[in-house]
């Protein structure tokens, strides 16, 4: 049987990352209907409530059980509101390496939630699960995702040419076109002094597991 991540939750200063629940379906469908989410991700279009419920009920648990990765719903501690989604995928258990992707709801952008969530997952991976490498891949035009990678101290390793398909960049979804991907990596030693710690950064706050 393939190695797999445990079903767990991760608590950061402002956020709780937990397994998806079927009750998340309406908020998840609303979040994924945003044009920028559709443009930069490979998520289904349209992303319906029915698909969101299936993701929570069947697809995400199967993804975790098969050892491919894990999916977290990101919620605010204060309001319990759905802030975003974080997924680990393409996990290599021999190399102790995995890839992270993240989506933030329109209303929550600009609050530093994405870096906080990704940093919390990285700390959990390195300190609790013994991983040695975390990869991020951002479309060349997706500056917001690139800023997240920079804020958590990731290192840009180069460009994967014509390695992604985008569905538009702003305003509305357009016809598909090919895009370069920027490859970023984060290693345990990179976590010692996260780069570009600006206003609102969670500082030395560490994740807390809630098994």
Backbone as a chain_set.jsonl record, in Angstrom:
{"seq": "XXXXXXXXXXXXXXXXXXXXXXXXXXXXXXXXXXXXXXXXXXXXXXXXXXXXXXXXXXXXXXXXXXXXXXXXXXXXXXXXXXXXXXXXXXXXXXXXXXXXXXXXXXXXXXXXXXXXXXXXXXXXXXXXXXXXXXXXXXXXXXXXXXXXXXXXXXXXXXXXXXXXXXXXXXXXXXXXXXXXXXXXXXXXXXXXXXXXXXXXXXXXXXXXXXX", "coords": {"N": [[0.849, -1.187, 0.0], [0.485, 2.254, -0.795], [2.329, 4.939, 0.724], [0.787, 7.479, 2.709], [-0.698, 10.667, 3.568], [-1.767, 11.574, 6.883], [-5.184, 11.987, 7.965], [-5.804, 15.13, 8.958], [-5.701, 18.308, 10.705], [-4.511, 21.673, 10.44], [-3.483, 24.345, 12.355], [-2.996, 27.819, 12.159], [-1.95, 31.197, 12.876], [-4.226, 32.771, 12.174], [-5.835, 31.03, 10.816], [-7.543, 27.933, 10.06], [-6.713, 24.935, 8.676], [-8.287, 22.292, 7.281], [-9.837, 19.026, 6.651], [-11.894, 18.829, 3.704], [-15.448, 19.343, 3.798], [-18.769, 18.225, 3.047], [-20.542, 20.271, 3.497], [-19.132, 22.463, 2.738], [-19.55, 22.838, 0.069], [-21.304, 24.863, -1.267], [-19.914, 27.342, -0.722], [-17.427, 26.705, -1.792], [-17.988, 26.282, -4.509], [-18.809, 28.857, -5.201], [-16.433, 30.28, -4.756], [-14.702, 29.14, -6.654], [-15.824, 29.987, -8.994], [-14.794, 32.365, -9.748], [-13.203, 34.443, -12.14], [-10.387, 34.696, -12.275], [-9.489, 32.467, -10.873], [-10.425, 30.416, -12.529], [-8.933, 31.054, -14.765], [-6.196, 30.568, -14.133], [-5.925, 28.03, -13.051], [-6.285, 24.384, -13.253], [-8.769, 23.498, -12.666], [-12.087, 22.059, -12.878], [-14.452, 23.413, -15.24], [-17.719, 24.347, -15.754], [-17.361, 24.816, -12.181], [-19.221, 23.154, -10.188], [-21.694, 23.018, -7.49], [-22.388, 20.396, -7.08], [-20.126, 19.013, -8.023], [-18.279, 20.011, -6.178], [-19.252, 18.9, -3.798], [-18.837, 16.201, -4.373], [-16.078, 16.211, -4.542], [-15.389, 16.688, -1.866], [-16.585, 14.478, -0.618], [-15.683, 12.131, -1.931], [-13.518, 12.36, -3.921], [-11.312, 13.902, -2.824], [-10.718, 12.432, -0.383], [-9.947, 9.979, -1.602], [-7.727, 10.796, -3.058], [-5.953, 11.403, -0.988], [-5.794, 8.89, 0.334], [-4.611, 7.298, -1.615], [-2.055, 8.196, -1.619], [-1.253, 10.304, -3.154], [-1.423, 12.951, -2.384], [-2.877, 15.639, -0.484], [-5.843, 17.418, 0.417], [-6.791, 20.552, 1.65], [-9.309, 22.463, 3.202], [-9.364, 25.908, 3.747], [-9.993, 27.94, 6.416], [-11.211, 30.805, 8.273], [-10.314, 31.357, 11.651], [-11.847, 33.117, 13.238], [-14.369, 33.608, 11.987], [-15.119, 31.249, 10.779], [-15.384, 31.183, 8.102], [-14.968, 30.205, 4.674], [-11.864, 30.527, 3.336], [-10.068, 29.674, 1.392], [-8.411, 27.175, -0.642], [-6.077, 24.582, -0.322], [-3.846, 22.406, -1.881], [-1.889, 19.475, -1.872], [0.054, 17.677, -4.181], [1.248, 15.269, -6.635], [3.074, 13.81, -5.095], [6.152, 12.503, -4.032], [7.22, 9.886, -2.36], [9.617, 8.613, -1.893], [11.578, 10.536, -2.465], [10.718, 12.359, -0.648], [9.211, 14.62, -1.34], [6.922, 17.09, -2.542], [4.267, 18.822, -4.306], [2.71, 21.997, -4.093], [-0.403, 23.695, -4.394], [-2.601, 26.529, -4.487], [-5.572, 28.34, -3.756], [-7.307, 31.359, -3.335], [-10.167, 32.915, -1.965], [-12.041, 35.537, -3.545], [-12.836, 37.703, -1.861], [-11.009, 37.506, 0.199], [-8.492, 38.144, -0.63], [-5.318, 39.841, -0.564], [-4.931, 39.961, 2.15], [-2.931, 38.458, 3.181], [-3.445, 35.795, 3.605], [-2.947, 33.572, 1.919], [-0.014, 33.23, 1.87], [0.265, 32.663, 4.628], [-1.209, 30.294, 4.955], [0.14, 28.52, 3.2], [2.693, 28.562, 4.298], [2.149, 27.431, 6.797], [1.46, 24.81, 6.031], [3.885, 24.047, 4.905], [5.599, 24.091, 7.151], [4.439, 22.044, 8.647], [4.861, 19.862, 6.894], [7.698, 19.691, 6.809], [8.525, 19.619, 9.52], [6.87, 17.82, 10.878], [6.215, 15.688, 9.148], [8.571, 14.985, 7.933], [9.41, 15.795, 5.379], [11.455, 16.942, 2.609], [11.463, 18.678, 0.511], [9.522, 21.138, -1.084], [7.539, 22.009, -3.765], [6.485, 24.689, -5.906], [4.538, 25.782, -8.603], [4.061, 28.304, -10.824], [2.064, 30.062, -13.131], [3.399, 32.041, -15.791], [2.253, 34.577, -16.053], [0.903, 34.939, -13.691], [1.113, 36.886, -11.316], [0.282, 37.263, -8.684], [0.348, 34.705, -7.472], [3.064, 34.27, -7.678], [4.05, 36.2, -5.94], [3.24, 35.144, -3.504], [4.866, 32.858, -3.383], [7.373, 34.105, -3.181], [7.11, 35.5, -0.755], [7.101, 33.513, 1.192], [9.649, 32.664, 1.13], [10.554, 31.038, -0.95], [12.661, 29.675, -3.55], [13.34, 30.625, -6.825], [13.733, 28.418, -9.441], [13.857, 28.287, -12.16], [12.445, 28.217, -15.517], [9.759, 26.42, -16.851], [9.159, 25.728, -20.001], [6.331, 26.488, -21.958], [4.524, 24.858, -20.49], [2.021, 24.769, -19.384], [-1.535, 25.352, -19.459], [-3.548, 28.119, -19.87], [-6.636, 29.866, -19.168], [-7.335, 32.468, -19.969], [-6.768, 35.747, -18.484], [-7.817, 37.928, -17.019], [-10.877, 39.587, -16.155], [-12.673, 38.005, -17.919], [-13.163, 34.537, -18.763], [-11.277, 33.253, -21.407], [-10.397, 31.872, -24.629], [-8.354, 28.917, -24.501], [-4.819, 29.013, -23.949], [-1.286, 28.471, -24.294], [1.208, 28.512, -21.688], [4.228, 29.508, -20.032], [5.703, 28.016, -17.097], [6.813, 29.034, -13.906], [9.163, 27.564, -11.86], [9.367, 26.971, -8.459], [11.034, 26.353, -5.339], [11.01, 25.138, -1.973], [12.927, 24.454, 0.801], [13.725, 22.736, 3.902], [15.803, 24.229, 5.178], [15.403, 26.747, 4.139], [13.395, 27.783, 5.63], [14.311, 28.988, 7.859], [14.838, 31.728, 7.812], [12.483, 33.357, 6.611], [11.911, 35.113, 3.589], [11.346, 38.626, 2.834], [9.553, 39.564, 4.893], [6.8, 41.227, 5.587], [4.436, 43.8, 6.591], [1.963, 42.524, 8.745], [2.771, 39.925, 8.593], [2.886, 36.576, 9.865], [5.017, 36.096, 11.553], [6.879, 34.475, 14.077], [5.038, 32.557, 14.632], [3.958, 29.237, 15.012], [2.695, 26.298, 13.39], [-0.097, 24.38, 14.607], [-1.075, 21.134, 15.232], [-4.22, 19.474, 14.786], [-5.33, 16.734, 15.272]], "CA": [[0.0, 0.0, 0.0], [1.267, 3.48, -0.893], [2.332, 5.831, 1.88], [-0.209, 8.538, 2.557], [-0.77, 11.632, 4.649], [-2.868, 11.324, 7.814], [-6.264, 12.979, 7.962], [-5.447, 16.016, 10.062], [-5.954, 19.73, 10.52], [-3.371, 22.505, 10.796], [-3.911, 25.654, 12.84], [-2.007, 28.891, 12.142], [-2.373, 32.336, 13.696], [-5.594, 33.217, 11.848], [-6.505, 30.089, 9.927], [-7.607, 26.496, 10.288], [-6.708, 24.114, 7.47], [-8.946, 21.051, 7.692], [-10.391, 18.294, 5.512], [-13.123, 19.344, 3.106], [-16.718, 18.761, 4.214], [-19.813, 18.45, 2.05], [-21.148, 21.577, 3.775], [-18.317, 23.494, 2.083], [-19.826, 22.859, -1.37], [-21.756, 26.156, -1.81], [-18.844, 28.323, -0.685], [-16.366, 26.273, -2.699], [-18.441, 26.554, -5.874], [-18.776, 30.313, -5.385], [-15.036, 30.697, -4.819], [-14.086, 28.667, -7.882], [-16.45, 30.627, -10.158], [-14.051, 33.585, -10.039], [-12.513, 34.362, -13.426], [-8.951, 34.49, -12.119], [-9.293, 31.07, -10.495], [-10.606, 29.625, -13.743], [-7.874, 31.359, -15.724], [-4.856, 30.104, -13.795], [-5.902, 26.663, -12.536], [-6.815, 23.343, -14.121], [-9.998, 23.024, -12.059], [-13.183, 21.911, -13.846], [-15.269, 24.589, -15.551], [-17.982, 25.051, -14.501], [-17.113, 24.13, -10.916], [-20.566, 23.165, -9.633], [-21.851, 22.546, -6.115], [-22.4, 18.942, -7.141], [-18.737, 18.573, -8.109], [-17.639, 20.354, -4.908], [-19.666, 17.888, -2.823], [-18.146, 14.964, -4.729], [-14.679, 16.405, -4.164], [-15.286, 16.509, -0.419], [-17.064, 13.162, -0.199], [-15.026, 10.997, -2.579], [-12.273, 12.595, -4.661], [-10.215, 14.311, -1.937], [-10.285, 11.29, 0.444], [-9.251, 9.005, -2.443], [-6.441, 11.419, -3.367], [-5.105, 11.222, 0.194], [-5.59, 7.466, 0.618], [-3.731, 6.73, -2.63], [-0.697, 8.695, -1.422], [-0.902, 11.337, -4.13], [-1.345, 14.251, -1.725], [-3.941, 15.92, 0.471], [-6.566, 18.659, 0.131], [-7.237, 21.258, 2.842], [-10.132, 23.667, 3.184], [-8.748, 26.939, 4.58], [-11.059, 28.744, 7.01], [-10.836, 31.755, 9.317], [-10.659, 30.991, 13.022], [-12.823, 34.027, 13.824], [-15.704, 33.543, 11.38], [-15.305, 29.925, 10.172], [-15.654, 31.391, 6.677], [-14.021, 29.545, 3.771], [-10.899, 31.483, 2.792], [-9.39, 29.166, 0.209], [-8.151, 25.749, -0.781], [-4.668, 24.228, -0.513], [-3.708, 21.0, -2.279], [-0.6, 18.853, -2.153], [-0.104, 16.679, -5.221], [2.494, 14.773, -7.244], [3.949, 13.496, -3.967], [7.153, 11.458, -4.217], [7.532, 9.482, -0.994], [11.045, 8.259, -1.803], [12.322, 11.79, -2.404], [10.102, 13.21, 0.376], [8.957, 15.862, -2.064], [5.556, 17.23, -3.028], [3.958, 20.102, -4.94], [1.577, 22.666, -3.468], [-1.16, 24.702, -5.143], [-3.451, 27.255, -3.544], [-6.587, 29.243, -4.289], [-7.863, 32.232, -2.309], [-11.437, 33.537, -2.331], [-11.907, 36.933, -3.97], [-12.981, 38.633, -0.736], [-9.913, 37.333, 1.161], [-7.196, 38.485, -1.225], [-4.659, 41.028, -0.034], [-4.859, 39.891, 3.604], [-1.815, 37.603, 3.573], [-3.922, 34.463, 3.968], [-2.28, 32.531, 1.126], [1.306, 32.912, 2.434], [0.128, 32.065, 5.963], [-1.651, 28.909, 4.793], [1.203, 27.735, 2.567], [3.776, 28.438, 5.278], [1.711, 26.459, 7.79], [1.584, 23.476, 5.446], [5.32, 23.759, 4.76], [6.126, 23.753, 8.469], [3.919, 20.707, 8.967], [5.553, 18.885, 6.054], [9.106, 19.56, 7.159], [8.763, 19.343, 10.933], [6.066, 16.698, 11.367], [6.175, 14.578, 8.202], [9.914, 14.649, 7.482], [9.648, 16.083, 3.963], [12.696, 17.666, 2.355], [11.324, 19.591, -0.62], [8.173, 21.549, -1.478], [7.583, 22.721, -5.044], [5.383, 25.526, -6.348], [4.625, 26.093, -10.025], [3.169, 29.429, -11.079], [2.024, 30.511, -14.521], [4.263, 33.205, -15.975], [1.494, 35.811, -15.878], [0.19, 34.939, -12.417], [1.996, 37.593, -10.396], [-0.171, 37.091, -7.297], [0.891, 33.43, -6.988], [4.508, 34.435, -7.564], [4.307, 36.969, -4.724], [3.102, 34.207, -2.393], [6.088, 32.054, -3.362], [8.47, 34.948, -2.697], [6.901, 35.879, 0.642], [7.43, 32.415, 2.109], [11.074, 32.381, 1.02], [10.871, 30.066, -1.999], [13.708, 30.019, -4.511], [12.989, 30.368, -8.218], [14.741, 27.521, -10.023], [13.883, 28.385, -13.612], [11.187, 28.27, -16.265], [9.33, 25.264, -17.63], [8.602, 26.378, -21.169], [5.083, 26.011, -22.556], [4.201, 23.688, -19.662], [0.712, 24.944, -18.746], [-2.582, 25.934, -20.287], [-4.347, 29.106, -19.142], [-7.941, 30.126, -19.776], [-7.554, 33.902, -19.837], [-6.008, 36.326, -17.381], [-8.625, 38.827, -16.189], [-12.13, 40.036, -16.739], [-13.513, 36.866, -18.27], [-12.437, 33.393, -19.284], [-11.154, 33.311, -22.85], [-9.921, 30.614, -25.187], [-7.139, 28.41, -23.876], [-3.529, 29.295, -24.577], [-0.174, 27.87, -23.563], [1.953, 29.423, -20.833], [5.376, 29.0, -19.278], [5.569, 27.895, -15.649], [7.998, 29.292, -13.091], [9.334, 26.527, -10.842], [9.893, 27.44, -7.188], [11.211, 25.287, -4.345], [11.232, 25.509, -0.576], [13.583, 23.379, 1.551], [13.683, 23.03, 5.341], [16.742, 25.284, 5.576], [14.872, 28.038, 3.703], [12.39, 28.232, 6.585], [14.953, 29.617, 9.017], [14.695, 33.176, 7.688], [11.603, 33.639, 5.476], [12.228, 36.386, 2.937], [10.329, 39.65, 2.593], [8.524, 39.581, 5.917], [6.228, 42.561, 5.609], [3.384, 44.067, 7.562], [0.936, 41.497, 8.828], [3.354, 38.575, 8.52], [2.633, 35.899, 11.133], [6.211, 36.059, 12.399], [7.375, 33.196, 14.575], [3.939, 31.657, 14.984], [4.104, 27.902, 14.443], [1.45, 25.559, 13.21], [-0.531, 23.461, 15.666], [-1.879, 20.041, 14.672], [-5.461, 19.139, 15.453], [-5.707, 15.422, 14.766]], "C": [[0.886, 1.238, 0.0], [1.235, 4.24, 0.423], [1.306, 6.933, 1.643], [-0.144, 9.477, 3.748], [-1.906, 11.252, 5.602], [-3.973, 12.355, 7.606], [-6.076, 13.854, 9.183], [-5.903, 17.419, 9.748], [-4.734, 20.492, 11.01], [-3.898, 23.878, 11.193], [-2.749, 26.633, 12.753], [-2.572, 30.053, 12.957], [-3.837, 32.714, 13.445], [-6.441, 32.156, 11.181], [-6.529, 28.674, 10.485], [-7.678, 25.814, 8.936], [-7.198, 22.732, 7.872], [-9.429, 20.291, 6.469], [-11.661, 18.962, 4.986], [-14.337, 18.624, 3.678], [-17.762, 19.058, 3.137], [-20.506, 19.793, 2.252], [-20.372, 22.722, 3.141], [-18.724, 23.723, 0.634], [-20.316, 24.206, -1.889], [-20.651, 27.208, -1.835], [-17.719, 27.991, -1.638], [-16.746, 26.567, -4.147], [-18.409, 28.045, -6.17], [-17.347, 30.805, -5.558], [-14.407, 30.334, -6.158], [-14.711, 29.261, -9.139], [-15.737, 31.911, -10.557], [-13.219, 33.424, -11.306], [-11.021, 34.088, -13.281], [-8.631, 33.063, -11.693], [-9.409, 30.183, -11.724], [-9.45, 29.826, -14.717], [-6.588, 30.605, -15.418], [-4.789, 28.655, -13.344], [-6.404, 25.676, -13.578], [-8.093, 22.74, -13.538], [-11.117, 22.93, -13.096], [-13.949, 23.219, -14.04], [-16.516, 24.134, -16.303], [-17.722, 24.169, -13.285], [-18.42, 24.202, -10.127], [-20.58, 22.744, -8.164], [-21.837, 21.029, -6.064], [-20.977, 18.397, -7.198], [-18.012, 18.854, -6.791], [-17.983, 19.329, -3.833], [-18.971, 16.559, -3.097], [-16.667, 15.039, -4.364], [-14.487, 16.143, -2.678], [-15.584, 15.08, 0.005], [-16.187, 12.025, -0.694], [-13.632, 11.299, -3.115], [-11.101, 12.97, -3.749], [-9.781, 13.175, -1.008], [-9.524, 10.233, -0.358], [-7.851, 9.501, -2.805], [-5.465, 11.203, -2.209], [-4.779, 9.747, 0.413], [-4.625, 6.818, -0.365], [-2.295, 7.236, -2.521], [-0.292, 9.786, -2.383], [-0.729, 12.703, -3.487], [-2.451, 14.408, -0.711], [-4.564, 17.265, 0.113], [-7.051, 19.255, 1.447], [-8.206, 22.374, 2.468], [-9.483, 24.652, 4.148], [-9.86, 27.843, 5.101], [-10.485, 29.707, 8.041], [-11.206, 31.2, 10.689], [-11.867, 31.802, 13.513], [-14.23, 33.794, 13.309], [-16.081, 32.165, 10.872], [-15.547, 30.009, 8.667], [-14.571, 30.73, 5.831], [-13.16, 30.583, 3.063], [-10.291, 30.984, 1.484], [-9.255, 27.66, 0.246], [-6.659, 25.56, -0.999], [-4.602, 22.742, -0.848], [-2.242, 20.628, -2.404], [-0.828, 17.759, -3.175], [1.263, 16.293, -5.783], [3.535, 14.443, -6.169], [4.872, 12.326, -4.303], [7.65, 11.056, -2.83], [8.994, 9.078, -0.831], [11.907, 9.513, -1.676], [11.853, 12.698, -1.277], [9.874, 14.598, -0.188], [7.508, 15.892, -2.514], [5.364, 18.63, -3.597], [2.712, 20.684, -4.293], [0.924, 23.639, -4.441], [-2.169, 25.323, -4.191], [-4.382, 28.196, -4.3], [-7.116, 30.062, -3.122], [-9.154, 32.857, -2.816], [-11.229, 35.015, -2.65], [-11.907, 37.888, -2.79], [-11.787, 38.604, 0.217], [-8.558, 37.725, 0.609], [-6.633, 39.777, -0.63], [-4.513, 41.036, 1.472], [-3.702, 39.016, 4.102], [-2.22, 36.193, 3.956], [-3.19, 33.361, 3.199], [-0.878, 32.222, 1.648], [1.209, 32.234, 3.798], [-0.267, 30.592, 5.863], [-0.545, 28.036, 4.228], [2.359, 27.533, 3.535], [3.406, 27.427, 6.358], [1.836, 25.038, 7.293], [3.053, 23.091, 5.311], [5.94, 23.368, 6.093], [5.692, 22.351, 8.882], [4.651, 19.621, 8.183], [6.97, 18.628, 6.538], [9.304, 19.078, 8.599], [8.034, 18.099, 11.429], [6.144, 15.48, 10.458], [7.538, 14.236, 7.61], [10.173, 14.892, 6.003], [10.856, 17.005, 3.801], [12.601, 18.651, 1.202], [9.842, 19.861, -0.878], [8.29, 22.373, -2.747], [6.313, 23.549, -5.248], [5.599, 25.819, -7.818], [3.593, 27.163, -10.334], [3.225, 29.817, -12.551], [2.768, 31.838, -14.65], [3.534, 34.525, -15.734], [0.808, 35.95, -14.544], [1.06, 35.563, -11.33], [1.583, 37.417, -8.935], [0.389, 35.801, -6.697], [2.406, 33.531, -6.811], [4.872, 35.217, -6.3], [4.191, 36.091, -3.483], [4.375, 33.375, -2.257], [7.267, 32.846, -2.805], [8.335, 35.245, -1.21], [7.249, 34.758, 1.616], [8.884, 31.976, 1.98], [11.456, 31.351, -0.013], [11.938, 30.601, -2.944], [13.222, 29.664, -5.916], [14.104, 29.567, -8.879], [14.79, 27.601, -11.54], [12.488, 28.346, -14.212], [10.962, 26.955, -16.991], [8.562, 25.804, -18.831], [7.349, 25.681, -21.681], [4.541, 24.783, -21.83], [2.811, 23.758, -19.045], [-0.27, 25.508, -19.761], [-3.399, 26.879, -19.425], [-5.613, 29.408, -19.927], [-8.301, 31.597, -19.669], [-6.833, 34.416, -18.615], [-6.842, 37.246, -16.49], [-9.91, 39.162, -16.919], [-13.08, 38.915, -17.069], [-12.648, 35.755, -18.84], [-12.441, 33.449, -20.803], [-10.73, 31.941, -23.359], [-8.602, 30.22, -24.533], [-5.908, 28.789, -24.673], [-2.429, 28.705, -23.706], [0.606, 28.941, -22.806], [3.184, 28.726, -20.278], [4.988, 28.875, -17.807], [6.892, 28.263, -14.989], [8.038, 28.246, -11.982], [10.017, 27.121, -9.617], [10.1, 26.239, -6.27], [11.42, 25.904, -2.977], [11.792, 24.287, 0.134], [13.539, 23.713, 3.043], [14.61, 24.161, 5.762], [16.283, 26.677, 5.147], [13.894, 28.623, 4.712], [13.008, 29.001, 7.748], [14.789, 31.126, 9.007], [13.818, 33.495, 6.484], [11.863, 35.027, 4.917], [11.04, 37.331, 2.937], [9.211, 39.618, 3.627], [8.012, 41.005, 6.068], [5.185, 42.701, 6.691], [2.352, 42.96, 7.554], [1.473, 40.083, 8.769], [3.202, 37.884, 9.866], [3.858, 35.689, 12.018], [6.613, 34.663, 12.803], [6.262, 32.217, 14.943], [4.098, 30.316, 14.264], [2.747, 27.247, 14.294], [1.156, 24.701, 14.438], [-1.414, 22.406, 15.034], [-3.14, 19.849, 15.494], [-5.961, 17.809, 14.881], [-7.081, 15.009, 15.317]], "O": [[1.903, 1.286, 0.692], [0.244, 4.196, 1.152], [1.001, 7.272, 0.5], [0.394, 9.133, 4.8], [-2.902, 10.669, 5.173], [-3.721, 13.461, 7.127], [-6.175, 13.38, 10.314], [-6.424, 17.692, 8.667], [-4.008, 20.021, 11.886], [-4.665, 24.496, 10.455], [-1.646, 26.334, 13.211], [-3.574, 29.892, 13.654], [-4.593, 32.947, 14.387], [-7.642, 32.351, 10.994], [-5.666, 28.273, 11.266], [-8.583, 26.075, 8.144], [-6.586, 22.075, 8.714], [-9.437, 20.836, 5.365], [-12.407, 19.583, 5.744], [-14.267, 17.438, 4.004], [-17.639, 20.038, 2.403], [-21.002, 20.389, 1.296], [-20.892, 23.831, 3.017], [-18.292, 24.702, 0.024], [-19.781, 24.675, -2.894], [-20.465, 27.891, -2.843], [-17.119, 28.888, -2.232], [-15.919, 27.045, -4.923], [-18.026, 28.454, -7.266], [-17.079, 31.653, -6.41], [-13.663, 31.129, -6.732], [-14.191, 29.064, -10.237], [-16.046, 32.488, -11.6], [-12.6, 32.381, -11.517], [-10.449, 33.335, -14.069], [-7.613, 32.508, -12.105], [-8.58, 29.297, -11.935], [-9.037, 28.894, -15.406], [-5.953, 30.064, -16.323], [-3.696, 28.095, -13.261], [-6.885, 26.065, -14.643], [-8.461, 21.613, -13.869], [-11.093, 23.653, -14.092], [-14.075, 24.023, -13.116], [-16.391, 23.581, -17.396], [-17.845, 22.945, -13.346], [-18.692, 25.207, -9.469], [-19.606, 22.186, -7.657], [-21.329, 20.442, -5.109], [-20.652, 17.432, -6.505], [-17.219, 18.031, -6.334], [-17.121, 18.932, -3.049], [-18.562, 15.867, -2.165], [-16.076, 14.05, -3.931], [-13.544, 15.462, -2.275], [-14.916, 14.534, 0.883], [-15.963, 11.055, 0.031], [-12.675, 10.588, -2.806], [-10.012, 12.413, -3.888], [-8.579, 12.962, -0.848], [-8.562, 9.653, 0.144], [-6.902, 8.717, -2.852], [-4.301, 10.864, -2.421], [-3.624, 9.392, 0.65], [-3.898, 5.893, -0.001], [-1.415, 6.768, -3.243], [0.878, 10.165, -2.436], [0.031, 13.531, -3.989], [-2.917, 13.424, -0.137], [-3.893, 18.143, -0.428], [-7.649, 18.558, 2.266], [-7.958, 23.135, 1.534], [-9.092, 24.27, 5.252], [-10.589, 28.447, 4.314], [-9.42, 29.467, 8.61], [-12.288, 30.639, 10.866], [-12.788, 31.257, 14.12], [-15.184, 33.782, 14.088], [-17.248, 31.925, 10.563], [-15.881, 29.007, 8.034], [-13.403, 30.697, 6.219], [-13.657, 31.407, 2.296], [-10.028, 31.772, 0.576], [-9.888, 26.97, 1.045], [-6.044, 26.293, -1.773], [-5.228, 21.919, -0.179], [-1.449, 21.377, -2.975], [-1.787, 16.994, -3.066], [2.285, 16.898, -5.459], [4.717, 14.755, -6.314], [4.425, 11.29, -4.797], [8.408, 11.793, -2.2], [9.547, 9.192, 0.263], [12.847, 9.552, -0.883], [12.506, 13.696, -0.974], [10.278, 15.606, 0.392], [6.927, 14.854, -2.832], [6.198, 19.512, -3.395], [1.768, 19.957, -3.981], [1.603, 24.317, -5.211], [-2.549, 24.705, -3.197], [-4.027, 28.762, -5.333], [-7.35, 29.523, -2.04], [-9.229, 33.281, -3.97], [-10.344, 35.661, -2.089], [-11.071, 38.788, -2.721], [-11.567, 39.559, 0.961], [-7.561, 37.642, 1.326], [-7.377, 40.68, -0.247], [-4.023, 42.016, 2.033], [-3.518, 38.856, 5.308], [-1.435, 35.466, 4.564], [-2.852, 32.327, 3.774], [-0.565, 31.05, 1.856], [1.986, 31.327, 4.093], [0.263, 29.747, 6.584], [-0.314, 26.931, 4.72], [2.943, 26.45, 3.588], [4.256, 26.648, 6.792], [2.266, 24.153, 8.033], [3.426, 21.947, 5.57], [6.721, 22.419, 6.16], [6.49, 21.571, 9.403], [5.017, 18.585, 8.739], [7.391, 17.478, 6.662], [10.154, 18.227, 8.861], [8.533, 17.399, 12.31], [6.14, 14.35, 10.946], [7.644, 13.274, 6.849], [11.061, 14.266, 5.423], [11.229, 17.74, 4.715], [13.553, 19.386, 0.937], [9.02, 18.945, -0.889], [9.059, 23.332, -2.797], [5.223, 23.164, -4.824], [6.726, 26.078, -8.239], [2.396, 26.96, -10.132], [4.302, 29.893, -13.142], [2.765, 32.654, -13.728], [4.138, 35.488, -15.26], [0.187, 36.979, -14.278], [1.666, 34.856, -10.525], [2.434, 37.421, -8.046], [0.848, 35.793, -5.555], [2.963, 32.936, -5.889], [5.885, 34.931, -5.663], [4.943, 36.261, -2.523], [4.901, 33.206, -1.157], [8.069, 32.31, -2.04], [9.329, 35.243, -0.483], [7.65, 35.027, 2.749], [9.308, 31.028, 2.64], [12.57, 30.829, 0.026], [12.097, 31.81, -3.114], [12.756, 28.552, -6.164], [15.265, 29.976, -8.879], [15.692, 27.027, -12.15], [11.485, 28.431, -13.503], [11.857, 26.439, -17.661], [7.438, 26.285, -18.686], [7.307, 24.459, -21.819], [4.149, 23.799, -22.456], [2.453, 22.886, -18.254], [0.12, 26.067, -20.787], [-3.89, 26.488, -18.366], [-5.678, 29.242, -21.145], [-9.43, 31.942, -19.323], [-6.341, 33.636, -17.8], [-6.576, 37.323, -15.29], [-10.008, 39.033, -18.139], [-14.193, 38.877, -16.545], [-11.547, 35.996, -19.336], [-13.485, 33.667, -21.417], [-10.708, 30.968, -22.606], [-7.838, 31.069, -24.075], [-5.941, 28.877, -25.9], [-2.631, 28.47, -22.514], [0.664, 30.102, -23.212], [3.187, 27.511, -20.078], [4.066, 29.541, -17.335], [7.96, 27.859, -15.45], [7.062, 28.065, -11.254], [11.1, 27.698, -9.713], [9.417, 25.224, -6.408], [11.925, 27.018, -2.835], [11.203, 23.207, 0.077], [13.333, 24.872, 3.404], [14.246, 24.971, 6.615], [16.719, 27.677, 5.719], [13.591, 29.815, 4.667], [12.285, 29.604, 8.541], [14.62, 31.742, 10.059], [14.34, 33.866, 5.432], [12.015, 35.994, 5.664], [9.887, 36.909, 3.027], [8.035, 39.642, 3.263], [8.699, 41.874, 6.606], [5.057, 41.858, 7.579], [1.915, 42.509, 6.495], [0.704, 39.129, 8.884], [3.367, 38.521, 10.907], [3.738, 35.157, 13.122], [6.681, 33.764, 11.965], [6.532, 31.158, 15.51], [4.341, 30.272, 13.058], [1.784, 27.595, 14.978], [2.057, 24.35, 15.2], [-2.398, 22.735, 14.371], [-3.149, 20.03, 16.711], [-6.909, 17.78, 14.097], [-7.573, 13.926, 15.0]]}, "num_chains": 1, "name": "protein.A"}
